[in-house]
CSV table of C-alpha atoms and ligand atoms in Angstrom, one decimal:
chain,number,residue,atom,x,y,z
S,20,MET,CA,5.2,-39.3,75.8
S,21,LYS,CA,6.6,-42.3,73.9
S,22,ILE,CA,4.3,-43.6,71.2
S,23,SER,CA,4.4,-46.0,68.3
S,24,VAL,CA,2.8,-45.6,64.8
S,25,ILE,CA,2.1,-48.9,63.0
S,26,GLY,CA,2.0,-48.3,59.3
S,27,CYS,CA,4.1,-45.5,57.7
S,28,GLY,CA,2.2,-44.9,54.5
S,29,TYR,CA,0.7,-41.5,53.8
S,30,LEU,CA,-1.4,-41.3,57.0
S,31,GLY,CA,1.1,-43.0,59.4
S,32,ALA,CA,4.2,-41.2,58.2
S,33,VAL,CA,2.6,-37.8,58.5
S,34,HIS,CA,1.1,-38.7,61.8
S,35,ALA,CA,4.4,-39.9,63.2
S,36,ALA,CA,6.3,-36.8,62.2
S,37,SER,CA,3.5,-34.5,63.4
S,38,MET,CA,3.4,-36.2,66.8
S,39,ALA,CA,7.2,-35.7,67.0
S,40,GLU,CA,6.6,-32.0,66.1
S,41,LEU,CA,4.3,-31.9,69.2
S,42,GLY,CA,7.3,-33.0,71.3
S,43,HIS,CA,6.6,-36.8,71.6
S,44,ASP,CA,9.1,-39.6,71.0
S,45,VAL,CA,7.9,-41.6,68.1
S,46,ILE,CA,8.7,-45.1,66.8
S,47,GLY,CA,7.3,-45.5,63.2
S,48,ILE,CA,6.9,-49.2,62.1
S,49,ASP,CA,6.3,-50.6,58.7
S,50,VAL,CA,6.9,-53.8,56.8
S,51,ASP,CA,8.3,-52.0,53.8
S,52,GLU,CA,12.0,-51.8,54.3
S,53,VAL,CA,12.6,-49.3,51.5
S,54,ARG,CA,10.0,-46.9,53.0
S,55,ILE,CA,11.5,-47.2,56.5
S,56,ASP,CA,15.0,-46.6,55.2
S,57,THR,CA,13.9,-43.5,53.3
S,58,LEU,CA,12.1,-42.1,56.3
S,59,ALA,CA,15.0,-42.9,58.6
S,60,ARG,CA,17.2,-40.8,56.3
S,61,GLY,CA,14.8,-37.9,56.8
S,62,LYS,CA,13.4,-38.1,53.3
S,63,ALA,CA,9.7,-38.1,52.4
S,64,PRO,CA,8.7,-41.2,50.3
S,65,PHE,CA,5.9,-39.1,48.7
S,66,HIS,CA,5.4,-35.5,47.6
S,67,GLU,CA,3.8,-33.6,50.5
S,68,PRO,CA,4.5,-29.9,51.1
S,69,GLY,CA,6.1,-29.3,54.5
S,70,PHE,CA,6.5,-33.0,55.4
S,71,ASP,CA,10.3,-33.1,54.8
S,72,ASP,CA,10.7,-30.1,57.0
S,73,ILE,CA,9.1,-31.7,60.1
S,74,LEU,CA,10.8,-35.0,59.5
S,75,GLN,CA,14.2,-33.4,59.5
S,76,LYS,CA,13.5,-30.9,62.3
S,77,ASN,CA,12.3,-33.7,64.6
S,78,ALA,CA,14.8,-36.4,63.6
S,79,THR,CA,16.1,-36.8,67.2
S,80,ARG,CA,12.5,-37.7,68.4
S,81,LEU,CA,11.8,-40.1,65.4
S,82,THR,CA,12.9,-43.7,65.0
S,83,PHE,CA,11.8,-45.8,62.0
S,84,THR,CA,12.0,-49.6,62.0
S,85,THR,CA,10.6,-52.8,60.6
S,86,ASP,CA,11.0,-54.5,64.0
S,87,MET,CA,7.6,-54.7,65.7
S,88,SER,CA,9.0,-55.7,69.1
S,89,VAL,CA,10.3,-52.1,69.6
S,90,VAL,CA,6.6,-51.1,70.3
S,91,LYS,CA,7.0,-52.4,73.8
S,92,GLU,CA,9.0,-49.2,74.6
S,93,ALA,CA,5.8,-47.2,73.9
S,94,LYS,CA,2.5,-46.9,75.8
S,95,VAL,CA,0.3,-45.5,73.1
S,96,HIS,CA,0.1,-47.2,69.7
S,97,PHE,CA,-1.5,-45.7,66.7
S,98,VAL,CA,-2.7,-48.1,64.0
S,99,ALA,CA,-2.4,-46.2,60.7
S,100,VAL,CA,-2.1,-49.0,58.1
S,101,GLY,CA,-4.0,-48.9,54.7
S,102,THR,CA,-7.4,-50.5,54.0
S,103,PRO,CA,-7.2,-50.8,50.2
S,104,GLN,CA,-10.1,-51.8,48.0
S,105,ALA,CA,-10.6,-55.6,47.8
S,106,SER,CA,-11.7,-57.1,44.4
S,107,ASP,CA,-15.4,-57.1,45.5
S,108,GLY,CA,-15.3,-53.4,46.4
S,109,SER,CA,-15.1,-54.0,50.2
S,110,ALA,CA,-12.3,-52.7,52.4
S,111,ASP,CA,-9.4,-55.2,52.6
S,112,MET,CA,-8.7,-55.6,56.3
S,113,THR,CA,-5.6,-57.7,56.0
S,114,TYR,CA,-3.2,-55.0,57.2
S,115,VAL,CA,-5.4,-53.8,60.1
S,116,ASN,CA,-5.8,-57.4,61.3
S,117,SER,CA,-2.1,-58.2,61.1
S,118,ALA,CA,-1.1,-54.9,62.8
S,119,ILE,CA,-3.4,-55.7,65.8
S,120,GLU,CA,-2.1,-59.3,65.9
S,121,GLY,CA,1.5,-58.1,65.7
S,122,LEU,CA,0.8,-55.7,68.6
S,123,LEU,CA,-0.9,-58.2,70.9
S,124,PRO,CA,2.3,-59.8,72.3
S,125,PHE,CA,3.7,-56.4,73.3
S,126,ILE,CA,0.7,-54.7,75.0
S,127,SER,CA,-0.8,-55.0,78.4
S,128,GLU,CA,-2.6,-53.0,81.0
S,129,GLY,CA,-1.7,-49.3,80.8
S,130,HIS,CA,-1.3,-49.4,77.0
S,131,LEU,CA,-3.7,-47.6,74.7
S,132,VAL,CA,-4.2,-48.7,71.0
S,133,VAL,CA,-5.6,-45.9,68.8
S,134,GLY,CA,-7.1,-46.9,65.5
S,135,LYS,CA,-6.7,-44.3,62.8
S,136,SER,CA,-7.3,-46.3,59.6
S,137,THR,CA,-10.5,-45.9,57.7
S,138,VAL,CA,-12.4,-49.1,58.5
S,139,PRO,CA,-15.9,-50.7,57.9
S,140,VAL,CA,-18.3,-49.9,60.8
S,141,GLY,CA,-18.1,-52.6,63.4
S,142,THR,CA,-14.4,-53.2,63.1
S,143,ALA,CA,-13.4,-51.4,66.4
S,144,GLU,CA,-15.9,-53.4,68.3
S,145,ARG,CA,-14.4,-56.7,67.0
S,146,LEU,CA,-10.8,-55.6,67.5
S,147,SER,CA,-11.6,-54.3,71.0
S,148,GLU,CA,-12.2,-57.9,72.2
S,149,GLN,CA,-8.6,-58.9,71.2
S,150,VAL,CA,-7.0,-55.7,72.6
S,151,THR,CA,-8.9,-55.9,76.0
S,152,SER,CA,-7.8,-59.5,76.4
S,153,THR,CA,-4.3,-58.2,77.0
S,154,GLY,CA,-5.5,-55.6,79.5
S,155,ALA,CA,-4.9,-52.8,77.0
S,156,VAL,CA,-7.7,-50.4,75.8
S,157,LEU,CA,-8.7,-49.6,72.2
S,158,MET,CA,-10.1,-46.4,70.9
S,159,TRP,CA,-10.8,-45.1,67.4
S,160,ASN,CA,-9.6,-41.7,66.3
S,161,PRO,CA,-10.2,-41.3,62.6
S,162,GLU,CA,-8.0,-39.0,60.5
S,163,PHE,CA,-9.4,-36.5,57.9
S,164,LEU,CA,-6.2,-35.3,56.3
S,165,ARG,CA,-6.1,-34.2,52.7
S,166,GLU,CA,-3.0,-34.9,50.6
S,167,GLY,CA,-1.2,-31.7,49.9
S,168,PHE,CA,-2.3,-30.3,53.3
S,169,ALA,CA,-1.5,-33.4,55.4
S,170,VAL,CA,0.7,-31.7,57.9
S,171,GLN,CA,-1.6,-28.8,58.4
S,172,ASP,CA,-4.6,-31.1,58.7
S,173,THR,CA,-2.9,-33.2,61.3
S,174,LEU,CA,-1.6,-30.4,63.5
S,175,SER,CA,-4.6,-28.1,63.1
S,176,PRO,CA,-7.6,-30.4,62.4
S,177,ASP,CA,-11.2,-29.1,62.0
S,178,ARG,CA,-12.1,-31.5,64.8
S,179,LEU,CA,-10.9,-34.4,66.8
S,180,VAL,CA,-13.1,-37.5,66.9
S,181,TYR,CA,-12.7,-40.0,69.7
S,182,GLY,CA,-14.5,-43.3,69.5
S,183,ILE,CA,-14.2,-44.7,73.0
S,184,PRO,CA,-15.5,-47.7,75.0
S,185,GLU,CA,-18.1,-47.2,77.8
S,186,GLY,CA,-17.0,-46.7,81.4
S,187,ASP,CA,-13.7,-46.1,83.1
S,188,SER,CA,-11.5,-47.4,80.3
S,189,GLY,CA,-13.2,-45.0,77.9
S,190,GLU,CA,-12.5,-42.1,80.3
S,191,TRP,CA,-8.9,-43.2,80.7
S,192,ALA,CA,-8.5,-43.4,76.9
S,193,ARG,CA,-9.9,-39.9,76.5
S,194,ALA,CA,-7.6,-38.4,79.1
S,195,THR,CA,-4.6,-40.2,77.6
S,196,LEU,CA,-5.3,-39.0,74.1
S,197,ASP,CA,-6.1,-35.5,75.4
S,198,ALA,CA,-2.7,-35.3,77.0
S,199,LEU,CA,-1.1,-36.4,73.7
S,200,TYR,CA,-3.0,-33.8,71.7
S,201,GLU,CA,-2.8,-31.1,74.4
S,202,GLN,CA,-1.4,-28.4,72.1
S,203,ILE,CA,-4.0,-29.1,69.4
S,204,LEU,CA,-6.8,-28.9,72.0
S,205,ALA,CA,-5.4,-25.8,73.5
S,206,THR,CA,-6.1,-23.9,70.3
S,207,GLY,CA,-9.8,-24.6,70.8
S,208,THR,CA,-10.1,-27.6,68.3
S,209,PRO,CA,-13.5,-29.2,69.0
S,210,ARG,CA,-13.1,-32.7,70.5
S,211,LEU,CA,-16.1,-35.0,70.0
S,212,LEU,CA,-16.7,-38.1,72.1
S,213,MET,CA,-18.7,-41.0,70.7
S,214,ASN,CA,-18.9,-44.7,70.6
S,215,PHE,CA,-16.9,-46.9,68.2
S,216,ALA,CA,-19.6,-47.3,65.5
S,217,THR,CA,-20.2,-43.5,65.3
S,218,ALA,CA,-16.5,-42.7,65.1
S,219,GLU,CA,-16.1,-45.2,62.2
S,220,LEU,CA,-19.1,-43.8,60.5
S,221,VAL,CA,-18.0,-40.2,60.8
S,222,LYS,CA,-15.0,-40.9,58.7
S,223,VAL,CA,-16.7,-42.8,55.8
S,224,SER,CA,-19.8,-40.6,55.8
S,225,ALA,CA,-17.6,-37.4,55.6
S,226,ASN,CA,-15.9,-38.9,52.5
S,227,ALA,CA,-19.2,-40.1,51.1
S,228,PHE,CA,-20.7,-36.6,51.5
S,229,LEU,CA,-17.7,-35.0,49.8
S,230,ALA,CA,-17.9,-37.5,46.9
S,231,THR,CA,-21.6,-36.8,46.6
S,232,LYS,CA,-21.1,-33.1,46.5
S,233,ILE,CA,-18.6,-33.5,43.7
S,234,SER,CA,-20.8,-35.9,41.7
S,235,PHE,CA,-23.8,-33.6,42.3
S,236,ILE,CA,-22.0,-30.7,40.5
S,237,ASN,CA,-20.8,-33.1,37.8
S,238,ALA,CA,-24.3,-34.2,37.2
S,239,MET,CA,-25.3,-30.5,36.9
S,240,ALA,CA,-22.4,-30.3,34.4
S,241,GLU,CA,-24.0,-33.0,32.3
S,242,ILE,CA,-27.3,-31.1,32.3
S,243,ALA,CA,-25.4,-27.9,31.5
S,244,GLU,CA,-23.8,-29.5,28.5
S,245,VAL,CA,-27.2,-30.2,26.8
S,246,THR,CA,-28.8,-26.9,27.8
S,247,GLY,CA,-26.1,-24.4,27.2
S,248,ALA,CA,-25.9,-23.5,30.9
S,249,ASN,CA,-22.5,-22.8,32.6
S,250,VAL,CA,-21.8,-25.0,35.6
S,251,THR,CA,-19.2,-22.8,37.1
S,252,GLN,CA,-21.6,-19.9,37.3
S,253,LEU,CA,-24.2,-22.2,38.6
S,254,ALA,CA,-21.8,-23.4,41.4
S,255,ASP,CA,-20.9,-19.8,42.3
S,256,ALA,CA,-24.6,-18.9,42.6
S,257,ILE,CA,-25.7,-21.9,44.6
S,258,GLY,CA,-22.5,-21.8,46.7
S,259,HIS,CA,-23.4,-18.4,48.0
S,260,ASP,CA,-26.1,-20.1,50.0
S,261,ALA,CA,-24.3,-20.9,53.3
S,262,ARG,CA,-26.3,-24.1,53.7
S,263,ILE,CA,-24.7,-25.3,50.4
S,264,GLY,CA,-21.3,-23.7,50.4
S,265,ARG,CA,-19.0,-23.2,47.4
S,266,ARG,CA,-16.2,-25.7,48.4
S,267,PHE,CA,-16.1,-29.1,46.6
S,268,LEU,CA,-18.4,-27.8,43.9
S,269,ASN,CA,-15.8,-27.7,41.2
S,270,ALA,CA,-17.0,-29.7,38.2
S,271,GLY,CA,-14.5,-31.5,36.0
S,272,VAL,CA,-13.2,-35.0,35.5
S,273,GLY,CA,-14.1,-35.9,39.0
S,274,PHE,CA,-12.6,-37.3,42.1
S,275,GLY,CA,-9.8,-39.9,42.4
S,276,GLY,CA,-7.1,-40.7,44.9
S,277,GLY,CA,-6.6,-43.3,47.6
S,278,CYS,CA,-9.7,-42.4,49.7
S,279,LEU,CA,-12.9,-41.1,48.1
S,280,PRO,CA,-13.4,-43.8,45.4
S,281,LYS,CA,-12.5,-46.8,47.6
S,282,ASP,CA,-14.2,-45.4,50.7
S,283,ILE,CA,-17.6,-45.0,49.0
S,284,ARG,CA,-17.3,-48.5,47.5
S,285,GLY,CA,-16.3,-50.0,50.8
S,286,PHE,CA,-19.2,-48.1,52.5
S,287,VAL,CA,-21.7,-49.6,50.0
S,288,ALA,CA,-20.3,-53.1,50.5
S,289,ARG,CA,-20.6,-52.8,54.3
S,290,ALA,CA,-24.1,-51.4,54.2
S,291,GLU,CA,-25.1,-54.4,52.0
S,292,GLU,CA,-23.5,-56.8,54.6
S,293,LEU,CA,-25.6,-55.1,57.3
S,294,GLY,CA,-28.8,-55.5,55.3
S,295,VAL,CA,-29.2,-51.8,54.6
S,296,GLY,CA,-27.7,-51.6,51.1
S,297,GLN,CA,-30.7,-49.5,50.0
S,298,SER,CA,-29.7,-46.7,52.3
S,299,LEU,CA,-26.5,-46.2,50.3
S,300,SER,CA,-27.7,-47.2,46.8
S,301,PHE,CA,-27.3,-43.5,45.8
S,302,LEU,CA,-23.5,-43.9,46.3
S,303,ARG,CA,-23.5,-46.2,43.3
S,304,ASP,CA,-24.8,-43.3,41.2
S,305,VAL,CA,-22.2,-41.0,42.8
S,306,ASP,CA,-19.5,-43.5,41.6
S,307,ALA,CA,-21.1,-43.9,38.2
S,308,ILE,CA,-21.4,-40.1,37.5
S,309,ASN,CA,-17.8,-39.7,38.6
S,310,LEU,CA,-16.5,-42.4,36.2
S,311,ARG,CA,-18.7,-41.1,33.4
S,312,ARG,CA,-17.0,-37.7,33.5
S,313,ARG,CA,-13.6,-39.3,32.7
S,314,GLY,CA,-15.2,-40.9,29.6
S,315,ARG,CA,-16.6,-37.6,28.5
S,316,VAL,CA,-13.1,-36.3,27.7
S,317,LEU,CA,-12.7,-39.0,25.1
S,318,GLU,CA,-16.2,-38.3,23.7
S,319,MET,CA,-15.4,-34.6,23.3
S,320,LEU,CA,-12.1,-35.4,21.5
S,321,VAL,CA,-13.9,-37.7,19.1
S,322,GLU,CA,-16.6,-35.1,18.5
S,323,GLU,CA,-13.8,-32.6,17.7
S,324,LEU,CA,-11.3,-34.7,15.9
S,325,GLY,CA,-13.1,-37.8,14.7
S,326,ASP,CA,-11.3,-41.1,14.9
S,327,LEU,CA,-8.3,-40.7,17.3
S,328,THR,CA,-6.1,-43.3,15.6
S,329,GLY,CA,-2.7,-41.7,15.0
S,330,LYS,CA,-3.7,-38.4,16.6
S,331,THR,CA,-1.3,-36.9,19.1
S,332,ILE,CA,-3.0,-35.7,22.4
S,333,ALA,CA,-1.1,-33.8,25.1
S,334,VAL,CA,-2.4,-34.5,28.6
S,335,TRP,CA,-1.4,-32.1,31.3
S,336,GLY,CA,-1.6,-33.9,34.7
S,337,MET,CA,-1.1,-37.4,36.0
S,338,ALA,CA,-1.6,-37.0,39.7
S,339,PHE,CA,-5.2,-37.3,41.1
S,340,LYS,CA,-5.0,-33.7,42.2
S,341,PRO,CA,-2.4,-30.9,42.2
S,342,ASP,CA,0.5,-30.8,44.8
S,343,SER,CA,0.5,-34.5,45.0
S,344,ASP,CA,2.4,-37.3,43.2
S,345,ASP,CA,-0.3,-39.8,44.0
S,346,ILE,CA,-1.8,-41.6,41.0
S,347,ARG,CA,-4.1,-43.9,42.8
S,348,ASP,CA,-7.5,-44.0,40.9
S,349,SER,CA,-6.3,-40.8,39.1
S,350,PRO,CA,-8.8,-39.5,36.5
S,351,ALA,CA,-5.8,-38.1,34.6
S,352,LEU,CA,-4.2,-41.5,34.3
S,353,ASP,CA,-7.4,-43.2,33.4
S,354,ILE,CA,-8.1,-40.7,30.7
S,355,THR,CA,-4.5,-41.1,29.3
S,356,GLU,CA,-4.9,-44.9,29.2
S,357,SER,CA,-8.3,-44.7,27.5
S,358,LEU,CA,-6.9,-42.3,24.8
S,359,ALA,CA,-4.1,-44.7,24.1
S,360,ARG,CA,-6.6,-47.6,23.9
S,361,ALA,CA,-8.5,-45.5,21.3
S,362,GLY,CA,-5.4,-45.4,19.1
S,363,ALA,CA,-4.0,-42.0,20.1
S,364,LYS,CA,-0.4,-41.2,20.8
S,365,VAL,CA,-0.4,-39.5,24.2
S,366,VAL,CA,2.3,-37.2,25.6
S,367,ALA,CA,1.5,-36.6,29.3
S,368,ALA,CA,3.1,-34.1,31.6
S,369,ASP,CA,3.2,-33.9,35.4
S,370,PRO,CA,5.6,-32.0,37.6
S,371,ALA,CA,5.6,-34.6,40.4
S,372,ALA,CA,4.0,-37.9,39.4
S,373,LEU,CA,6.2,-39.1,36.6
S,374,LEU,CA,7.9,-42.0,38.4
S,375,PRO,CA,4.7,-43.6,39.8
S,376,ALA,CA,3.0,-43.0,36.4
S,377,GLN,CA,5.9,-44.7,34.6
S,378,ARG,CA,5.7,-47.7,36.9
S,379,ARG,CA,2.0,-48.0,36.4
S,380,LEU,CA,2.1,-47.6,32.6
S,381,ALA,CA,4.8,-50.3,32.3
S,382,GLN,CA,2.3,-52.7,33.9
S,383,SER,CA,-0.6,-51.6,31.6
S,384,GLY,CA,1.1,-52.6,28.4
S,385,LEU,CA,0.3,-49.2,26.9
S,386,SER,CA,3.7,-47.6,27.4
S,387,ASP,CA,4.4,-47.7,23.6
S,388,SER,CA,1.6,-45.2,23.0
S,389,ILE,CA,2.2,-43.0,26.0
S,390,SER,CA,5.3,-40.9,26.7
S,391,LEU,CA,5.9,-38.8,29.8
S,392,THR,CA,7.6,-35.6,30.5
S,393,ASP,CA,7.8,-33.2,33.5
S,394,ASP,CA,7.6,-30.2,31.1
S,395,HIS,CA,4.0,-29.4,30.0
S,396,LEU,CA,5.2,-27.1,27.2
S,397,VAL,CA,7.3,-30.0,25.7
S,398,ALA,CA,4.2,-32.2,25.9
S,399,ALA,CA,2.1,-29.7,23.9
S,400,ARG,CA,4.5,-29.6,20.9
S,401,ASN,CA,2.7,-30.6,17.7
S,402,ALA,CA,-0.2,-32.1,19.5
S,403,ASP,CA,-3.7,-32.2,17.9
S,404,ALA,CA,-5.4,-31.4,21.1
S,405,LEU,CA,-4.6,-30.5,24.7
S,406,VAL,CA,-6.4,-32.0,27.7
S,407,ILE,CA,-6.1,-30.5,31.2
S,408,ALA,CA,-6.6,-33.4,33.6
S,409,THR,CA,-5.1,-32.0,36.8
S,410,GLU,CA,-5.2,-28.4,37.8
S,411,TRP,CA,-1.5,-27.8,38.7
S,412,LYS,CA,-1.0,-24.0,39.0
S,413,GLN,CA,1.6,-24.0,36.2
S,414,PHE,CA,-1.0,-25.4,33.9
S,415,SER,CA,-3.9,-23.1,34.8
S,416,THR,CA,-1.6,-20.0,34.6
S,417,ALA,CA,0.1,-21.1,31.3
S,418,ASP,CA,0.1,-18.4,28.6
S,419,PRO,CA,-2.5,-19.5,26.0
S,420,VAL,CA,-0.7,-17.6,23.3
S,421,VAL,CA,2.5,-19.5,23.9
S,422,VAL,CA,0.6,-22.8,24.1
S,423,ALA,CA,-1.3,-22.1,20.8
S,424,GLY,CA,2.1,-21.6,19.1
S,425,LEU,CA,3.2,-25.1,20.2
S,426,LEU,CA,0.1,-27.2,19.3
S,427,ALA,CA,-0.7,-28.4,15.8
S,428,THR,CA,-4.4,-27.7,16.4
S,429,ALA,CA,-5.5,-25.1,19.0
S,430,LEU,CA,-8.0,-27.3,20.7
S,431,VAL,CA,-8.2,-27.5,24.5
S,432,ILE,CA,-10.4,-29.8,26.7
S,433,ASP,CA,-10.4,-28.2,30.1
S,434,GLY,CA,-11.1,-31.2,32.2
S,435,ARG,CA,-10.8,-29.2,35.4
S,436,ASN,CA,-12.5,-26.0,34.4
S,437,CYS,CA,-9.4,-24.2,35.6
S,438,LEU,CA,-8.5,-22.1,32.6
S,439,ASP,CA,-9.6,-18.6,31.8
S,440,SER,CA,-11.8,-19.6,28.9
S,441,ASP,CA,-12.0,-16.1,27.4
S,442,ALA,CA,-8.3,-15.7,27.4
S,443,TRP,CA,-7.8,-19.1,25.7
S,444,LYS,CA,-10.5,-18.4,23.1
S,445,LYS,CA,-8.9,-15.0,22.4
S,446,ALA,CA,-5.6,-16.8,21.8
S,447,GLY,CA,-7.4,-18.7,19.0
S,448,PHE,CA,-8.4,-21.9,20.9
S,449,ARG,CA,-11.4,-24.0,20.4
S,450,TYR,CA,-12.3,-24.3,24.1
S,451,ARG,CA,-14.4,-27.2,25.6
S,452,GLY,CA,-14.9,-27.2,29.4
S,453,MET,CA,-16.8,-29.7,31.5
S,454,GLY,CA,-20.3,-28.3,31.7
S,455,ARG,CA,-19.3,-24.9,30.3
S,456,SER,CA,-18.2,-23.7,26.9
E,502,UDX,C1,-10.0,-36.8,50.9
E,502,UDX,C2,-10.7,-36.0,52.0
E,502,UDX,O1,-10.9,-34.7,51.6
E,502,UDX,C3,-10.0,-36.1,53.3
E,502,UDX,O2,-10.7,-35.5,54.3
E,502,UDX,C4,-9.8,-37.6,53.7
E,502,UDX,O3,-9.1,-37.8,54.9
E,502,UDX,C5,-9.1,-38.3,52.5
E,502,UDX,O4,-9.8,-38.2,51.3
E,502,UDX,P1,-7.8,-36.3,49.4
E,502,UDX,O5,-8.0,-37.7,48.8
E,502,UDX,O6,-6.4,-35.9,49.8
E,502,UDX,O7,-8.7,-36.2,50.7
E,502,UDX,O8,-8.3,-35.3,48.3
E,502,UDX,P2,-9.4,-34.2,48.2
E,502,UDX,O9,-8.8,-32.9,48.3
E,502,UDX,O10,-10.6,-34.5,49.0
E,502,UDX,O11,-9.8,-34.4,46.6
E,502,UDX,C6,-10.4,-35.6,46.2
E,502,UDX,C7,-10.6,-35.6,44.7
E,502,UDX,O12,-11.8,-34.8,44.4
E,502,UDX,C8,-9.5,-35.1,43.9
E,502,UDX,O13,-9.3,-35.9,42.7
E,502,UDX,C9,-10.0,-33.7,43.5
E,502,UDX,O14,-9.4,-33.3,42.2
E,502,UDX,C10,-11.5,-34.0,43.4
E,502,UDX,N1,-12.3,-32.7,43.5
E,502,UDX,C11,-12.2,-32.0,44.7
E,502,UDX,C12,-13.1,-32.3,42.5
E,502,UDX,O15,-13.2,-33.0,41.5
E,502,UDX,N2,-13.9,-31.2,42.7
E,502,UDX,C13,-13.9,-30.5,43.9
E,502,UDX,O16,-14.6,-29.5,43.9
E,502,UDX,C14,-13.0,-30.9,44.9
């Protein structure tokens, strides 16, 4: 089947290449010429394991362009543009609105528009009026991919969610998307049919639940810190209860990235618009706990070292999570900037996120106090303390004896609770974890 994917950011680019991997002919469209040029050359514009492989392998089935009119060659159009956070916390719908407007002149009866972007509940209903005015049909098919596992999550998802209109057009939309996803469905992937509002809510409520789970364990870390309890042991123990589960119970400096933080804020903003803000008021606490844990690293360093002016702090990690070069709302970057603002000299290391971090620091005006390297051992040299801000494998498996020999002071703040605390203490470190000592 010939399809188009409007928006070639993280979600759209991976979706386009994955659909080509399933055997479809795909046109990827984006307004960003540099991105389109990179993708057309078979290169990934971001760090994502396995993505280059499927891009190159399916090059003959993939076309990337900035020319929207090419969509008329396709019958199914995925809308995968971003919905960044607006200044008031709500989701900025500019890109979704312009993608739909850009599509309208080229679609008619027999065309299916499939929304994949994360949108405020009620959006699909509104957009459906525009789409159906051309004779085409709209459905909503949210995406749950995680960075670092994006290809796997797209090709082998936990479930497929179809938000469809009532009646014959909904039935036709279901059958069309079923044909497109035939290979995924053949493996027994659950496919859930629902109305637009439910499909939109499934996506934001899944992210809200995950964020809540992380902030719950981080709240327990705060209690553990004043009681002498160990939050990792606590998470292991409660995680054995299948109703709770151990995943997403890792305490630390909390969640970041392009989805969880902005999605919970957008969800709160939408609930307020709908007059049910109280229902989601707890998400404000989820957000507050999360941001507090970033600040806790600075507090711990001041407890240990006193005034940070002139102190050198090594920070391992810039990306919001390992196996990613994404620094959007990254706790690591936030911590680095707050240390620099407190007068410290920061040497930060990340194996993948240096370029985006450099660009961002140049804008922050803090680049004089922060230097970057891709070698974590170089960053550790002569530092007064080490902060682990992202749990890259090479950081969690570093030899503490070697690291102790590099630092001026053997002090480590394990912001991701990813180190073997006994081994680091044995190597002579003063070890401070997040909710564990
Ligand atoms: C998330 C959702 O998982 C995904 O389903 C959705 O489509 C997009 O948003 P992603 O942003 O790629 O995916 O990252 P995720 O793996 O969920 O991690 C989010 C953040 O939570 C990271 O900063 C991570 O370090 C943090 N985290 C995760 C914790 O602090 N503790 C945990 O136990 C798990």
